PDB file of C-alpha atoms in Angstrom:
ATOM      1  CA  MET A  23       9.613 -28.115  -5.329  1.00  0.00           C
ATOM      2  CA  ASN A  24      11.969 -27.368  -2.461  1.00  0.00           C
ATOM      3  CA  ASN A  25      11.987 -24.058  -0.667  1.00  0.00           C
ATOM      4  CA  ILE A  26      13.833 -21.857  -3.165  1.00  0.00           C
ATOM      5  CA  VAL A  27      15.159 -18.534  -1.958  1.00  0.00           C
ATOM      6  CA  CYS A  28      15.622 -15.959  -4.688  1.00  0.00           C
ATOM      7  CA  VAL A  29      18.930 -14.258  -5.170  1.00  0.00           C
ATOM      8  CA  SER A  30      19.276 -10.567  -4.420  1.00  0.00           C
ATOM      9  CA  PHE A  31      20.805  -8.097  -6.842  1.00  0.00           C
ATOM     10  CA  PRO A  32      21.919  -4.452  -6.586  1.00  0.00           C
ATOM     11  CA  LEU A  33      19.300  -1.841  -7.390  1.00  0.00           C
ATOM     12  CA  PRO A  34      20.766   1.533  -8.436  1.00  0.00           C
ATOM     13  CA  GLU A  35      17.753   3.455  -7.107  1.00  0.00           C
ATOM     14  CA  ALA A  36      17.905   1.828  -3.653  1.00  0.00           C
ATOM     15  CA  ARG A  37      19.089   3.666  -0.559  1.00  0.00           C
ATOM     16  CA  SER A  38      21.466   2.061   1.933  1.00  0.00           C
ATOM     17  CA  ARG A  39      20.037   1.647   5.432  1.00  0.00           C
ATOM     18  CA  LEU A  40      21.581   0.589   8.736  1.00  0.00           C
ATOM     19  CA  LEU A  41      19.922  -2.346  10.470  1.00  0.00           C
ATOM     20  CA  ASP A  42      18.464  -1.617  13.903  1.00  0.00           C
ATOM     21  CA  ASP A  43      20.692  -4.220  15.518  1.00  0.00           C
ATOM     22  CA  LEU A  44      23.762  -2.598  13.886  1.00  0.00           C
ATOM     23  CA  SER A  45      24.683  -5.920  12.279  1.00  0.00           C
ATOM     24  CA  GLY A  46      25.128  -4.353   8.871  1.00  0.00           C
ATOM     25  CA  THR A  47      23.394  -2.390   6.149  1.00  0.00           C
ATOM     26  CA  TYR A  48      20.749  -3.268   3.598  1.00  0.00           C
ATOM     27  CA  ASP A  49      19.219  -1.720   0.516  1.00  0.00           C
ATOM     28  CA  PHE A  50      15.733  -0.234   0.597  1.00  0.00           C
ATOM     29  CA  PRO A  51      13.989  -1.810  -1.131  1.00  0.00           C
ATOM     30  CA  VAL A  52      15.716  -5.195  -1.223  1.00  0.00           C
ATOM     31  CA  ALA A  53      15.532  -6.533  -4.781  1.00  0.00           C
ATOM     32  CA  LEU A  54      15.002 -10.235  -5.510  1.00  0.00           C
ATOM     33  CA  GLU A  55      14.986 -12.163  -8.763  1.00  0.00           C
ATOM     34  CA  PRO A  56      14.388 -15.841  -9.636  1.00  0.00           C
ATOM     35  CA  CYS A  57      17.341 -18.166  -9.208  1.00  0.00           C
ATOM     36  CA  THR A  58      16.069 -20.775 -11.691  1.00  0.00           C
ATOM     37  CA  GLN A  59      14.881 -20.458 -15.278  1.00  0.00           C
ATOM     38  CA  GLU A  60      11.783 -22.470 -14.425  1.00  0.00           C
ATOM     39  CA  VAL A  61      10.610 -19.940 -11.843  1.00  0.00           C
ATOM     40  CA  ALA A  62      11.527 -17.084 -14.199  1.00  0.00           C
ATOM     41  CA  ASN A  63       9.604 -18.453 -17.186  1.00  0.00           C
ATOM     42  CA  ASP A  64       6.702 -20.527 -15.894  1.00  0.00           C
ATOM     43  CA  THR A  65       3.859 -18.887 -13.967  1.00  0.00           C
ATOM     44  CA  ILE A  66       2.779 -22.109 -12.250  1.00  0.00           C
ATOM     45  CA  ALA A  67       6.347 -22.755 -11.102  1.00  0.00           C
ATOM     46  CA  ALA A  68       6.546 -19.181  -9.798  1.00  0.00           C
ATOM     47  CA  LEU A  69       3.339 -19.675  -7.806  1.00  0.00           C
ATOM     48  CA  HIS A  70       4.724 -22.893  -6.314  1.00  0.00           C
ATOM     49  CA  TRP A  71       7.894 -20.992  -5.426  1.00  0.00           C
ATOM     50  CA  ALA A  72       5.831 -18.256  -3.743  1.00  0.00           C
ATOM     51  CA  GLN A  73       3.924 -20.815  -1.704  1.00  0.00           C
ATOM     52  CA  ASP A  74       7.089 -22.657  -0.663  1.00  0.00           C
ATOM     53  CA  SER A  75       8.963 -19.426   0.101  1.00  0.00           C
ATOM     54  CA  SER A  76       6.153 -17.530   1.852  1.00  0.00           C
ATOM     55  CA  GLU A  77       7.771 -17.720   5.298  1.00  0.00           C
ATOM     56  CA  THR A  78      11.097 -16.492   3.915  1.00  0.00           C
ATOM     57  CA  ILE A  79       9.384 -13.625   2.095  1.00  0.00           C
ATOM     58  CA  GLU A  80       7.550 -12.673   5.281  1.00  0.00           C
ATOM     59  CA  ARG A  81      10.797 -12.629   7.270  1.00  0.00           C
ATOM     60  CA  HIS A  82      12.403 -10.424   4.623  1.00  0.00           C
ATOM     61  CA  LEU A  83       9.462  -8.023   4.740  1.00  0.00           C
ATOM     62  CA  CYS A  84       9.613  -7.782   8.524  1.00  0.00           C
ATOM     63  CA  ARG A  85      13.374  -7.231   8.479  1.00  0.00           C
ATOM     64  CA  TYR A  86      13.759  -4.909   5.497  1.00  0.00           C
ATOM     65  CA  GLY A  87      10.354  -3.259   5.120  1.00  0.00           C
ATOM     66  CA  ALA A  88      10.037  -3.522   1.328  1.00  0.00           C
ATOM     67  CA  LEU A  89      10.881  -6.033  -1.390  1.00  0.00           C
ATOM     68  CA  LEU A  90      11.090  -5.639  -5.148  1.00  0.00           C
ATOM     69  CA  LEU A  91      10.439  -8.870  -7.074  1.00  0.00           C
ATOM     70  CA  ARG A  92      11.779  -8.509 -10.597  1.00  0.00           C
ATOM     71  CA  GLY A  93      11.937 -10.997 -13.452  1.00  0.00           C
ATOM     72  CA  PHE A  94       9.012 -13.178 -12.369  1.00  0.00           C
ATOM     73  CA  PRO A  95       6.368 -14.295 -14.915  1.00  0.00           C
ATOM     74  CA  VAL A  96       3.574 -12.157 -13.463  1.00  0.00           C
ATOM     75  CA  ARG A  97       1.968 -10.534 -16.496  1.00  0.00           C
ATOM     76  CA  THR A  98      -1.704  -9.950 -15.716  1.00  0.00           C
ATOM     77  CA  PRO A  99      -3.813  -8.818 -12.748  1.00  0.00           C
ATOM     78  CA  ARG A 100      -4.983 -12.424 -12.459  1.00  0.00           C
ATOM     79  CA  ASP A 101      -1.366 -13.634 -12.152  1.00  0.00           C
ATOM     80  CA  PHE A 102      -0.774 -10.945  -9.545  1.00  0.00           C
ATOM     81  CA  ALA A 103      -3.819 -11.990  -7.524  1.00  0.00           C
ATOM     82  CA  HIS A 104      -2.695 -15.625  -7.629  1.00  0.00           C
ATOM     83  CA  LEU A 105       0.785 -14.614  -6.450  1.00  0.00           C
ATOM     84  CA  THR A 106      -0.570 -12.844  -3.362  1.00  0.00           C
ATOM     85  CA  GLU A 107      -2.761 -15.862  -2.656  1.00  0.00           C
ATOM     86  CA  ALA A 108       0.235 -18.190  -2.970  1.00  0.00           C
ATOM     87  CA  LEU A 109       2.117 -16.031  -0.459  1.00  0.00           C
ATOM     88  CA  GLY A 110      -0.723 -16.645   1.987  1.00  0.00           C
ATOM     89  CA  TRP A 111      -1.834 -13.029   2.253  1.00  0.00           C
ATOM     90  CA  PRO A 112      -5.499 -12.546   3.182  1.00  0.00           C
ATOM     91  CA  ASN A 113      -7.682 -10.553   0.831  1.00  0.00           C
ATOM     92  CA  PHE A 114      -8.424  -6.967   1.826  1.00  0.00           C
ATOM     93  CA  GLY A 115     -11.611  -5.465   0.447  1.00  0.00           C
ATOM     94  CA  TYR A 116     -11.078  -1.741  -0.018  1.00  0.00           C
ATOM     95  CA  GLU A 117     -14.761  -1.054  -0.405  1.00  0.00           C
ATOM     96  CA  ALA A 118     -15.451  -2.620   2.991  1.00  0.00           C
ATOM     97  CA  SER A 119     -12.794  -0.513   4.712  1.00  0.00           C
ATOM     98  CA  GLY A 120     -14.600   2.800   4.323  1.00  0.00           C
ATOM     99  CA  GLY A 121     -12.830   6.113   3.975  1.00  0.00           C
ATOM    100  CA  ASN A 122     -10.647   5.356   0.959  1.00  0.00           C
ATOM    101  CA  ALA A 123      -9.920   8.822  -0.411  1.00  0.00           C
ATOM    102  CA  VAL A 124      -8.912   8.027  -3.982  1.00  0.00           C
ATOM    103  CA  ARG A 125     -10.882   6.532  -6.817  1.00  0.00           C
ATOM    104  CA  ARG A 126      -9.902   3.010  -7.859  1.00  0.00           C
ATOM    105  CA  ASN A 127     -11.096   0.619 -10.521  1.00  0.00           C
ATOM    106  CA  VAL A 128     -11.617  -3.002  -9.575  1.00  0.00           C
ATOM    107  CA  VAL A 129      -9.790  -5.173 -12.109  1.00  0.00           C
ATOM    108  CA  GLY A 130     -10.190  -8.535 -10.391  1.00  0.00           C
ATOM    109  CA  ASP A 131     -10.435 -10.221  -7.043  1.00  0.00           C
ATOM    110  CA  ARG A 132      -7.803  -8.741  -4.721  1.00  0.00           C
ATOM    111  CA  VAL A 133      -6.616  -6.247  -7.361  1.00  0.00           C
ATOM    112  CA  PHE A 134      -7.443  -2.561  -7.795  1.00  0.00           C
ATOM    113  CA  THR A 135      -5.857   0.177  -9.833  1.00  0.00           C
ATOM    114  CA  ALA A 136      -3.551   2.146  -7.547  1.00  0.00           C
ATOM    115  CA  ASN A 137      -5.057   5.557  -8.209  1.00  0.00           C
ATOM    116  CA  GLU A 138      -7.364   7.201 -10.729  1.00  0.00           C
ATOM    117  CA  SER A 139      -6.289  10.770  -9.987  1.00  0.00           C
ATOM    118  CA  PRO A 140      -5.406  13.120 -12.864  1.00  0.00           C
ATOM    119  CA  PRO A 141      -1.768  12.559 -13.920  1.00  0.00           C
ATOM    120  CA  ASP A 142      -0.782  16.120 -13.016  1.00  0.00           C
ATOM    121  CA  LYS A 143      -1.712  15.652  -9.352  1.00  0.00           C
ATOM    122  CA  VAL A 144       1.059  14.917  -6.843  1.00  0.00           C
ATOM    123  CA  ILE A 145       0.434  12.065  -4.410  1.00  0.00           C
ATOM    124  CA  PRO A 146       2.416  12.657  -1.198  1.00  0.00           C
ATOM    125  CA  PHE A 147       3.967   9.878   0.856  1.00  0.00           C
ATOM    126  CA  HIS A 148       1.383   8.191   3.037  1.00  0.00           C
ATOM    127  CA  HIS A 149       0.488   5.013   4.882  1.00  0.00           C
ATOM    128  CA  GLU A 150      -2.306   3.135   3.164  1.00  0.00           C
ATOM    129  CA  LEU A 151      -5.695   3.985   4.712  1.00  0.00           C
ATOM    130  CA  ALA A 152      -4.017   5.533   7.760  1.00  0.00           C
ATOM    131  CA  GLN A 153      -7.100   7.704   8.220  1.00  0.00           C
ATOM    132  CA  THR A 154      -9.323   4.684   8.834  1.00  0.00           C
ATOM    133  CA  THR A 155      -9.638   2.130  11.608  1.00  0.00           C
ATOM    134  CA  ARG A 156      -9.309  -0.752   9.141  1.00  0.00           C
ATOM    135  CA  TYR A 157      -6.187  -0.844   6.999  1.00  0.00           C
ATOM    136  CA  PRO A 158      -4.064  -3.462   5.202  1.00  0.00           C
ATOM    137  CA  HIS A 159      -0.964  -4.907   6.849  1.00  0.00           C
ATOM    138  CA  ARG A 160       0.779  -5.316   3.497  1.00  0.00           C
ATOM    139  CA  VAL A 161       0.521  -3.461   0.193  1.00  0.00           C
ATOM    140  CA  ALA A 162       1.770  -4.934  -3.085  1.00  0.00           C
ATOM    141  CA  PHE A 163       2.153  -3.147  -6.421  1.00  0.00           C
ATOM    142  CA  PHE A 164       2.177  -4.682  -9.890  1.00  0.00           C
ATOM    143  CA  CYS A 165       3.024  -2.852 -13.125  1.00  0.00           C
ATOM    144  CA  GLU A 166       1.089  -4.210 -16.098  1.00  0.00           C
ATOM    145  CA  ASN A 167       2.002  -1.504 -18.636  1.00  0.00           C
ATOM    146  CA  PRO A 168       5.219   0.426 -17.856  1.00  0.00           C
ATOM    147  CA  ALA A 169       5.071   4.156 -18.523  1.00  0.00           C
ATOM    148  CA  MET A 170       6.998   5.463 -21.511  1.00  0.00           C
ATOM    149  CA  ARG A 171       8.380   8.221 -19.288  1.00  0.00           C
ATOM    150  CA  GLY A 172       8.371   8.523 -15.499  1.00  0.00           C
ATOM    151  CA  GLY A 173       5.848   6.306 -13.765  1.00  0.00           C
ATOM    152  CA  ALA A 174       8.091   5.242 -10.879  1.00  0.00           C
ATOM    153  CA  THR A 175       6.505   4.484  -7.507  1.00  0.00           C
ATOM    154  CA  PRO A 176       8.678   6.058  -4.781  1.00  0.00           C
ATOM    155  CA  LEU A 177       8.907   4.398  -1.382  1.00  0.00           C
ATOM    156  CA  LEU A 178       9.699   5.977   1.964  1.00  0.00           C
ATOM    157  CA  ASP A 179      11.315   3.988   4.771  1.00  0.00           C
ATOM    158  CA  SER A 180       8.993   4.804   7.680  1.00  0.00           C
ATOM    159  CA  GLY A 181      11.431   3.465  10.252  1.00  0.00           C
ATOM    160  CA  ASN A 182      14.119   5.766   8.925  1.00  0.00           C
ATOM    161  CA  ALA A 183      11.692   8.707   8.886  1.00  0.00           C
ATOM    162  CA  TYR A 184      10.782   8.004  12.510  1.00  0.00           C
ATOM    163  CA  ALA A 185      14.457   7.821  13.493  1.00  0.00           C
ATOM    164  CA  ARG A 186      15.071  11.229  11.899  1.00  0.00           C
ATOM    165  CA  LEU A 187      12.072  12.725  13.679  1.00  0.00           C
ATOM    166  CA  ARG A 188      13.320  11.338  16.975  1.00  0.00           C
ATOM    167  CA  SER A 189      16.809  12.720  16.332  1.00  0.00           C
ATOM    168  CA  GLU A 190      16.006  16.108  14.775  1.00  0.00           C
ATOM    169  CA  PHE A 191      12.591  16.992  16.222  1.00  0.00           C
ATOM    170  CA  PRO A 192      12.304  15.162  19.567  1.00  0.00           C
ATOM    171  CA  GLU A 193       9.942  17.703  21.138  1.00  0.00           C
ATOM    172  CA  GLY A 194       7.584  17.689  18.177  1.00  0.00           C
ATOM    173  CA  LEU A 195       7.590  13.894  18.099  1.00  0.00           C
ATOM    174  CA  ALA A 196       6.835  13.742  21.823  1.00  0.00           C
ATOM    175  CA  GLU A 197       3.895  16.084  21.269  1.00  0.00           C
ATOM    176  CA  LEU A 198       2.575  13.873  18.471  1.00  0.00           C
ATOM    177  CA  GLN A 199       2.894  10.769  20.618  1.00  0.00           C
ATOM    178  CA  LYS A 200       1.124  12.491  23.498  1.00  0.00           C
ATOM    179  CA  LYS A 201      -1.793  13.994  21.567  1.00  0.00           C
ATOM    180  CA  GLY A 202      -2.086  11.624  18.627  1.00  0.00           C
ATOM    181  CA  VAL A 203      -3.213  12.571  15.130  1.00  0.00           C
ATOM    182  CA  ARG A 204      -6.646  13.553  13.871  1.00  0.00           C
ATOM    183  CA  TYR A 205      -7.572  13.337  10.195  1.00  0.00           C
ATOM    184  CA  THR A 206     -10.170  15.795   8.916  1.00  0.00           C
ATOM    185  CA  ARG A 207     -11.651  15.511   5.442  1.00  0.00           C
ATOM    186  CA  VAL A 208     -14.114  17.798   3.697  1.00  0.00           C
ATOM    187  CA  MET A 209     -16.199  15.850   1.196  1.00  0.00           C
ATOM    188  CA  THR A 210     -18.927  16.614  -1.297  1.00  0.00           C
ATOM    189  CA  VAL A 211     -21.703  14.170  -2.049  1.00  0.00           C
ATOM    190  CA  ASP A 212     -20.470  13.538  -5.606  1.00  0.00           C
ATOM    191  CA  ASP A 213     -17.040  12.584  -6.942  1.00  0.00           C
ATOM    192  CA  ARG A 214     -14.694  15.312  -8.207  1.00  0.00           C
ATOM    193  CA  PRO A 215     -12.622  13.804 -11.039  1.00  0.00           C
ATOM    194  CA  HIS A 216     -10.229  16.786 -11.106  1.00  0.00           C
ATOM    195  CA  SER A 217      -9.071  16.177  -7.519  1.00  0.00           C
ATOM    196  CA  ALA A 218      -6.409  13.740  -6.266  1.00  0.00           C
ATOM    197  CA  ILE A 219      -8.717  12.782  -3.382  1.00  0.00           C
ATOM    198  CA  GLY A 220     -11.930  13.402  -5.235  1.00  0.00           C
ATOM    199  CA  ARG A 221     -14.275  10.680  -4.044  1.00  0.00           C
ATOM    200  CA  GLY A 222     -17.526  11.982  -2.658  1.00  0.00           C
ATOM    201  CA  TRP A 223     -18.960  10.608   0.564  1.00  0.00           C
ATOM    202  CA  SER A 224     -21.603   8.556  -1.217  1.00  0.00           C
ATOM    203  CA  ASP A 225     -19.047   6.580  -3.242  1.00  0.00           C
ATOM    204  CA  THR A 226     -16.433   6.503  -0.472  1.00  0.00           C
ATOM    205  CA  PHE A 227     -18.667   4.930   2.141  1.00  0.00           C
ATOM    206  CA  GLY A 228     -21.044   3.067  -0.161  1.00  0.00           C
ATOM    207  CA  VAL A 229     -24.183   4.869   1.020  1.00  0.00           C
ATOM    208  CA  SER A 230     -26.994   6.744  -0.712  1.00  0.00           C
ATOM    209  CA  THR A 231     -28.482   9.004   1.942  1.00  0.00           C
ATOM    210  CA  PRO A 232     -27.192  11.260   4.725  1.00  0.00           C
ATOM    211  CA  GLN A 233     -28.926   9.031   7.253  1.00  0.00           C
ATOM    212  CA  GLU A 234     -27.031   5.974   5.999  1.00  0.00           C
ATOM    213  CA  LEU A 235     -23.767   7.912   6.181  1.00  0.00           C
ATOM    214  CA  GLU A 236     -24.426   9.062   9.744  1.00  0.00           C
ATOM    215  CA  ALA A 237     -25.219   5.516  10.846  1.00  0.00           C
ATOM    216  CA  LYS A 238     -22.129   4.068   9.172  1.00  0.00           C
ATOM    217  CA  LEU A 239     -19.746   6.627  10.657  1.00  0.00           C
ATOM    218  CA  ALA A 240     -21.313   6.263  14.095  1.00  0.00           C
ATOM    219  CA  SER A 241     -20.717   2.509  13.985  1.00  0.00           C
ATOM    220  CA  SER A 242     -17.009   3.019  13.203  1.00  0.00           C
ATOM    221  CA  GLY A 243     -16.468   5.718  15.831  1.00  0.00           C
ATOM    222  CA  ASP A 244     -15.878   8.524  13.313  1.00  0.00           C
ATOM    223  CA  LYS A 245     -17.320  11.990  13.844  1.00  0.00           C
ATOM    224  CA  LEU A 246     -19.393  13.809  11.238  1.00  0.00           C
ATOM    225  CA  GLU A 247     -20.218  17.490  10.904  1.00  0.00           C
ATOM    226  CA  TRP A 248     -22.437  18.881   8.151  1.00  0.00           C
ATOM    227  CA  LEU A 249     -20.886  22.212   7.187  1.00  0.00           C
ATOM    228  CA  ARG A 250     -24.075  23.553   5.575  1.00  0.00           C
ATOM    229  CA  GLY A 251     -26.603  21.435   7.351  1.00  0.00           C
ATOM    230  CA  ALA A 252     -27.502  17.860   6.512  1.00  0.00           C
ATOM    231  CA  PRO A 253     -28.802  17.536   2.939  1.00  0.00           C
ATOM    232  CA  SER A 254     -32.329  16.270   2.630  1.00  0.00           C
TER     233      SER A 254
END
């Protein structure tokens, strides 16, 4: 199969953005759909397309920041995992990263549920695993069962947010760049299912004892303070 580039289509929910080089505008996210019936209907053909088009997809991601692939025959977590493999993306083991705040269920190699927080909890905009020293360079979402109501995953253009900070709050931005950012988390030993970031330190870092936790955080350069003394 030759290198097939998908065709883009207008997305009503997208926001128009100005390119950094002022050469024009683009939608965020940029939406792509298959340009042949074979790629639209056959999973194997779609995986071949992904492999052949991986460099083009990567260029689009670097230029536009986010892509929405719609109309492809990706129906299961296994299909989704194979698609990311075909694109040449390395696997990222969340459990090995340490510090993941939310609870996730592993549903296959490369694939986790996005969040197991209670549905009434608001998840603010964030960069994936920004509070850790090991984070993914790309994040992909796949919807297996669309919600009957709501369920949308909002995206924030970080480049645009930075430009607004630089324009509207230059002094505050300069202070951030000078001092940096420190993340502080207060954690219990056990999980708290009612919380949006309810993983306890044992589950989060994959350890069983305070001594194991102290050793793991020391190896990653993180600081630990026991608020009520180290548990025995």
